[in-house]
Coordinates of N, CA and C in Angstrom, one line a residue:
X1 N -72.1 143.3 72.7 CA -71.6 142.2 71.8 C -70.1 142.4 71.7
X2 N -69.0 141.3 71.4 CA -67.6 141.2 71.8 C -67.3 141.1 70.3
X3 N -66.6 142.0 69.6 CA -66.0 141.4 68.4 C -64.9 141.3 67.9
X4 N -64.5 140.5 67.2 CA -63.3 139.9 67.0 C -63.1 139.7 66.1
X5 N -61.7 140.1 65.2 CA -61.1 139.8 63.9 C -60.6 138.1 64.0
X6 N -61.2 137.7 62.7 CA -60.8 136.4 61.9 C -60.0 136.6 60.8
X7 N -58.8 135.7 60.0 CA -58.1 135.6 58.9 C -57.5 134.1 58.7
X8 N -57.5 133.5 57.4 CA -57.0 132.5 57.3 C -55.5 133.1 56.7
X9 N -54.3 132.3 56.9 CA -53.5 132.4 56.0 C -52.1 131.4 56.0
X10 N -51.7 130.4 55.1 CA -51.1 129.3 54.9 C -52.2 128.7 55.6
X11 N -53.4 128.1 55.2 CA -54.1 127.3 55.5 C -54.3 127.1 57.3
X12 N -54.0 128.6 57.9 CA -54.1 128.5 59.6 C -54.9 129.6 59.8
X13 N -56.1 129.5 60.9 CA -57.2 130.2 61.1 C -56.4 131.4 62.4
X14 N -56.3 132.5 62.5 CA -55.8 133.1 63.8 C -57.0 134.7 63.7
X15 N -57.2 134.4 65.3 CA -58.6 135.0 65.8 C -57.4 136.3 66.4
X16 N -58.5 137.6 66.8 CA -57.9 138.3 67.5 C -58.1 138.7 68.6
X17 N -57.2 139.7 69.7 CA -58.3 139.9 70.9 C -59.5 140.6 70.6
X18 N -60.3 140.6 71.8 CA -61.4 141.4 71.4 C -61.6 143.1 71.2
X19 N -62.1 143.6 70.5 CA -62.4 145.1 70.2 C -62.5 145.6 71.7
X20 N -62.0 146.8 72.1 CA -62.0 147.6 72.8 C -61.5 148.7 72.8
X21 N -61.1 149.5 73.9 CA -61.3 150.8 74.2 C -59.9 151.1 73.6
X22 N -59.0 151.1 73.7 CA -58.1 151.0 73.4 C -57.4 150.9 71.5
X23 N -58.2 150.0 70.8 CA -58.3 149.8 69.8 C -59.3 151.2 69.1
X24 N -60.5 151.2 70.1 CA -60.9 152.6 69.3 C -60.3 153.7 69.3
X25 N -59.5 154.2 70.4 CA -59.1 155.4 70.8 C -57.6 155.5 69.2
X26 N -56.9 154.1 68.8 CA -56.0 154.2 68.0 C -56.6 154.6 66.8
X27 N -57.8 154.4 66.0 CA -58.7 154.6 65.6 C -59.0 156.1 65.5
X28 N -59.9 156.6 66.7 CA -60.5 157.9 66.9 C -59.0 159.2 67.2
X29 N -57.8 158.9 67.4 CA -57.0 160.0 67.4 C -56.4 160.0 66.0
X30 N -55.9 159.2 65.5 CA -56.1 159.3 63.2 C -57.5 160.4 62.8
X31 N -58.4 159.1 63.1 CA -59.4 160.0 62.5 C -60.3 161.2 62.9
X32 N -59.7 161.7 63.8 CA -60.2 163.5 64.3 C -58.9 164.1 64.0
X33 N -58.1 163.9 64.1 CA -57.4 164.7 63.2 C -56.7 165.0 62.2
X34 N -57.8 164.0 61.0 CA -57.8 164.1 59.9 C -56.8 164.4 58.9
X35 N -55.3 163.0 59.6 CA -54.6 163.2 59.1 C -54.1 162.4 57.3
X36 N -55.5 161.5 57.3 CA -55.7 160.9 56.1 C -57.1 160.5 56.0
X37 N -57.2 159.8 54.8 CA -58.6 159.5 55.0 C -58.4 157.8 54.6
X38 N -57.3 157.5 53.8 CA -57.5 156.2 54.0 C -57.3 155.5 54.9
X39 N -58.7 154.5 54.3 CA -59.2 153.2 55.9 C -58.1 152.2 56.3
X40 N -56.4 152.1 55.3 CA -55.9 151.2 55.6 C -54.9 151.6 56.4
X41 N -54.9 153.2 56.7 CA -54.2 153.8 57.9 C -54.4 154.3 58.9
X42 N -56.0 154.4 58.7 CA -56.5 155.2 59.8 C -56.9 154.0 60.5
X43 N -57.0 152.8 60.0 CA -57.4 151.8 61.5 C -56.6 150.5 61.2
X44 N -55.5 150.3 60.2 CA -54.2 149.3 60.2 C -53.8 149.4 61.3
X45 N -53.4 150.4 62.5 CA -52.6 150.1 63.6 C -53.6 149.5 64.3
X46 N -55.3 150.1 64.6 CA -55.9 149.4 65.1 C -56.0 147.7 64.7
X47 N -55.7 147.0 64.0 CA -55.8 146.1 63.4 C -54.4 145.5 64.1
X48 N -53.7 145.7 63.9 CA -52.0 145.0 64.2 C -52.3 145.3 65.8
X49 N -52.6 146.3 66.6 CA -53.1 146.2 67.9 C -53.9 144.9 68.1
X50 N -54.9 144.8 67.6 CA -56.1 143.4 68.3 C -55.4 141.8 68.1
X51 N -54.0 141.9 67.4 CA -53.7 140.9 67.6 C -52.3 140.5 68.0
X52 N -52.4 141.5 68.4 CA -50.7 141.8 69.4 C -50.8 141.0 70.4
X53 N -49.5 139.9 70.5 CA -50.1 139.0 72.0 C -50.8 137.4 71.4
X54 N -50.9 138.1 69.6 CA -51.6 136.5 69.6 C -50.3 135.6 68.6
X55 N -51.0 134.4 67.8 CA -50.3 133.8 67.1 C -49.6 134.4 65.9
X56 N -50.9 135.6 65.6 CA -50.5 136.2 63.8 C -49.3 137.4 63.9
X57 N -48.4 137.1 63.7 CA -47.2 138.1 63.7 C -47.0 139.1 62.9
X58 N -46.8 140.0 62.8 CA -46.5 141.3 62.3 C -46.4 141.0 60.7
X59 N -45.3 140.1 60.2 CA -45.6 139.5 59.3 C -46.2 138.9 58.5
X60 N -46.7 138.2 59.3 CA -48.5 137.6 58.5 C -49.1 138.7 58.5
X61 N -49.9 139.3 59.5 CA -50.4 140.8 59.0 C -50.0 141.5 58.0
X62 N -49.1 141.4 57.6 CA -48.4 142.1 56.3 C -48.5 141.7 55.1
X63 N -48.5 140.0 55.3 CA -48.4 139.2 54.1 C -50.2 139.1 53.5
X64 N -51.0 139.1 54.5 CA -52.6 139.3 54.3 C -52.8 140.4 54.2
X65 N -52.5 141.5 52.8 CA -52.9 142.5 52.8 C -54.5 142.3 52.2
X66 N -55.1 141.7 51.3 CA -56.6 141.6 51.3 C -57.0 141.5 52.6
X67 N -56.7 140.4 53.6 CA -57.7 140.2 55.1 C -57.4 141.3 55.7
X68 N -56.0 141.9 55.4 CA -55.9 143.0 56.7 C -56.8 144.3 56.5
X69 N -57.3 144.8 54.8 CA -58.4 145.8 54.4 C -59.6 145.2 54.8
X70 N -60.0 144.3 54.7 CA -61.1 143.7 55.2 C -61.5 143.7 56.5
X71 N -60.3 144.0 57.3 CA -60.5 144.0 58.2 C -60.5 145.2 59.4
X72 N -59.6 145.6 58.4 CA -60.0 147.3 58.8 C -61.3 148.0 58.4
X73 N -61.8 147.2 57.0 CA -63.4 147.6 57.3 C -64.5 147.7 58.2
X74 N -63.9 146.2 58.6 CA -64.6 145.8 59.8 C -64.4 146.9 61.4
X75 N -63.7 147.2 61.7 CA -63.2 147.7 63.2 C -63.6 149.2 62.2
X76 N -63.6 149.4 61.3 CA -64.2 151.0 61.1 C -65.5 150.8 61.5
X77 N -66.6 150.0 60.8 CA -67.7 150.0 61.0 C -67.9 149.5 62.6
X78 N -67.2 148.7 64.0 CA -66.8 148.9 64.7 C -67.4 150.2 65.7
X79 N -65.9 151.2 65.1 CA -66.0 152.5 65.6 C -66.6 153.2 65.1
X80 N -67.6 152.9 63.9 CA -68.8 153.7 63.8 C -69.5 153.6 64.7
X81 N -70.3 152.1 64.7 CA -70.9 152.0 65.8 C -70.9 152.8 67.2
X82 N -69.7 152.4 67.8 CA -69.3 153.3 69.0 C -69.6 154.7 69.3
X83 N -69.0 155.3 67.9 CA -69.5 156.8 68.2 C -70.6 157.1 67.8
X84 N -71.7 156.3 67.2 CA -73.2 156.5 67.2 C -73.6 156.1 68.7
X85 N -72.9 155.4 69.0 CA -73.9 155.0 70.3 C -73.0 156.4 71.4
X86 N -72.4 156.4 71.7 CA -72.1 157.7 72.3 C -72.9 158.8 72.0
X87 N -73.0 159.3 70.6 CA -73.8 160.6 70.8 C -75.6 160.4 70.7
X88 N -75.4 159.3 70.5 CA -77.1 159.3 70.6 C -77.2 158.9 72.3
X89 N -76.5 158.4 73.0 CA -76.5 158.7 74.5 C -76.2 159.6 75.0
X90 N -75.6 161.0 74.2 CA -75.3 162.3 74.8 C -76.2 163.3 74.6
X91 N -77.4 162.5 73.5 CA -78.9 163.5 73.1 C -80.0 162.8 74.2
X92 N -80.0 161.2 75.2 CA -80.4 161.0 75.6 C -80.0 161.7 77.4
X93 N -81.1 162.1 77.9 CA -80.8 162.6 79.1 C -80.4 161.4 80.3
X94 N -80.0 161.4 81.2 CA -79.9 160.0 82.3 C -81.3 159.7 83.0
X95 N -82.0 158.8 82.3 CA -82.9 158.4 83.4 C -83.8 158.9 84.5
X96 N -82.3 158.8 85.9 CA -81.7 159.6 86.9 C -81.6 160.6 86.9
X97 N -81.5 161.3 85.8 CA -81.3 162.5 86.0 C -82.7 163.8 86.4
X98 N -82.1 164.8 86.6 CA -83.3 165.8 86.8 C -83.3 166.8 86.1
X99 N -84.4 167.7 86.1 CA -84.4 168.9 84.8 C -83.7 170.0 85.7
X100 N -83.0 170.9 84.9 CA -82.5 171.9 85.7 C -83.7 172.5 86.3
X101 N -83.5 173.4 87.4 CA -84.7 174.5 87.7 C -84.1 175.8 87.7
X102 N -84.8 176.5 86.6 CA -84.5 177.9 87.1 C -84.8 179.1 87.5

């Protein structure tokens, strides 16, 4: 599933790119090394990243501080997701794979 930040502001709707690898990783190097714990810094850059490139300028982002925590809610639960689905794939063996012999 592809997800995407929404925010209205002065009565104009501006979508973001979509979540990716890149947005988690800005994300996941904050939060492993646990250089804060608030959610409006540990994934605001991710946030100002997914819409880099689009309509909503640095300044709107700034001026929408309620949509911008809201939205960093969002891309946390995001990269929750992510890293549940990683380690529950890293307790899953491959398929393909074979048992060691020894």
């Amino acid at each position: 599933m592809q997800h995407t930040l929404t925010f209205t502001h002065n009565q104009k709707k501006y979508i973001s790119k979509t979540w990716d690898f890149e947005a988690f990783c800005r994300i996941h190097e904050i939060h492993i090394k646990k250089e804060t714990e608030s959610l409006g810094r540990i994934c605001g850059g991710a946030v100002d990243y997914l819409f880099e490139g689009t309509e909503a300028t640095q300044d709107i982002l700034d001026a929408a501080v309620a949509d911008k925590m809201r939205m960093c809610r969002e891309v946390w639960k995001w990269y929750q997701e992510d890293i549940n689905a990683v380690a529950k794939n890293a307790e899953t063996p491959a398929a393909d794979s074979k048992p060691e012999k020894n």
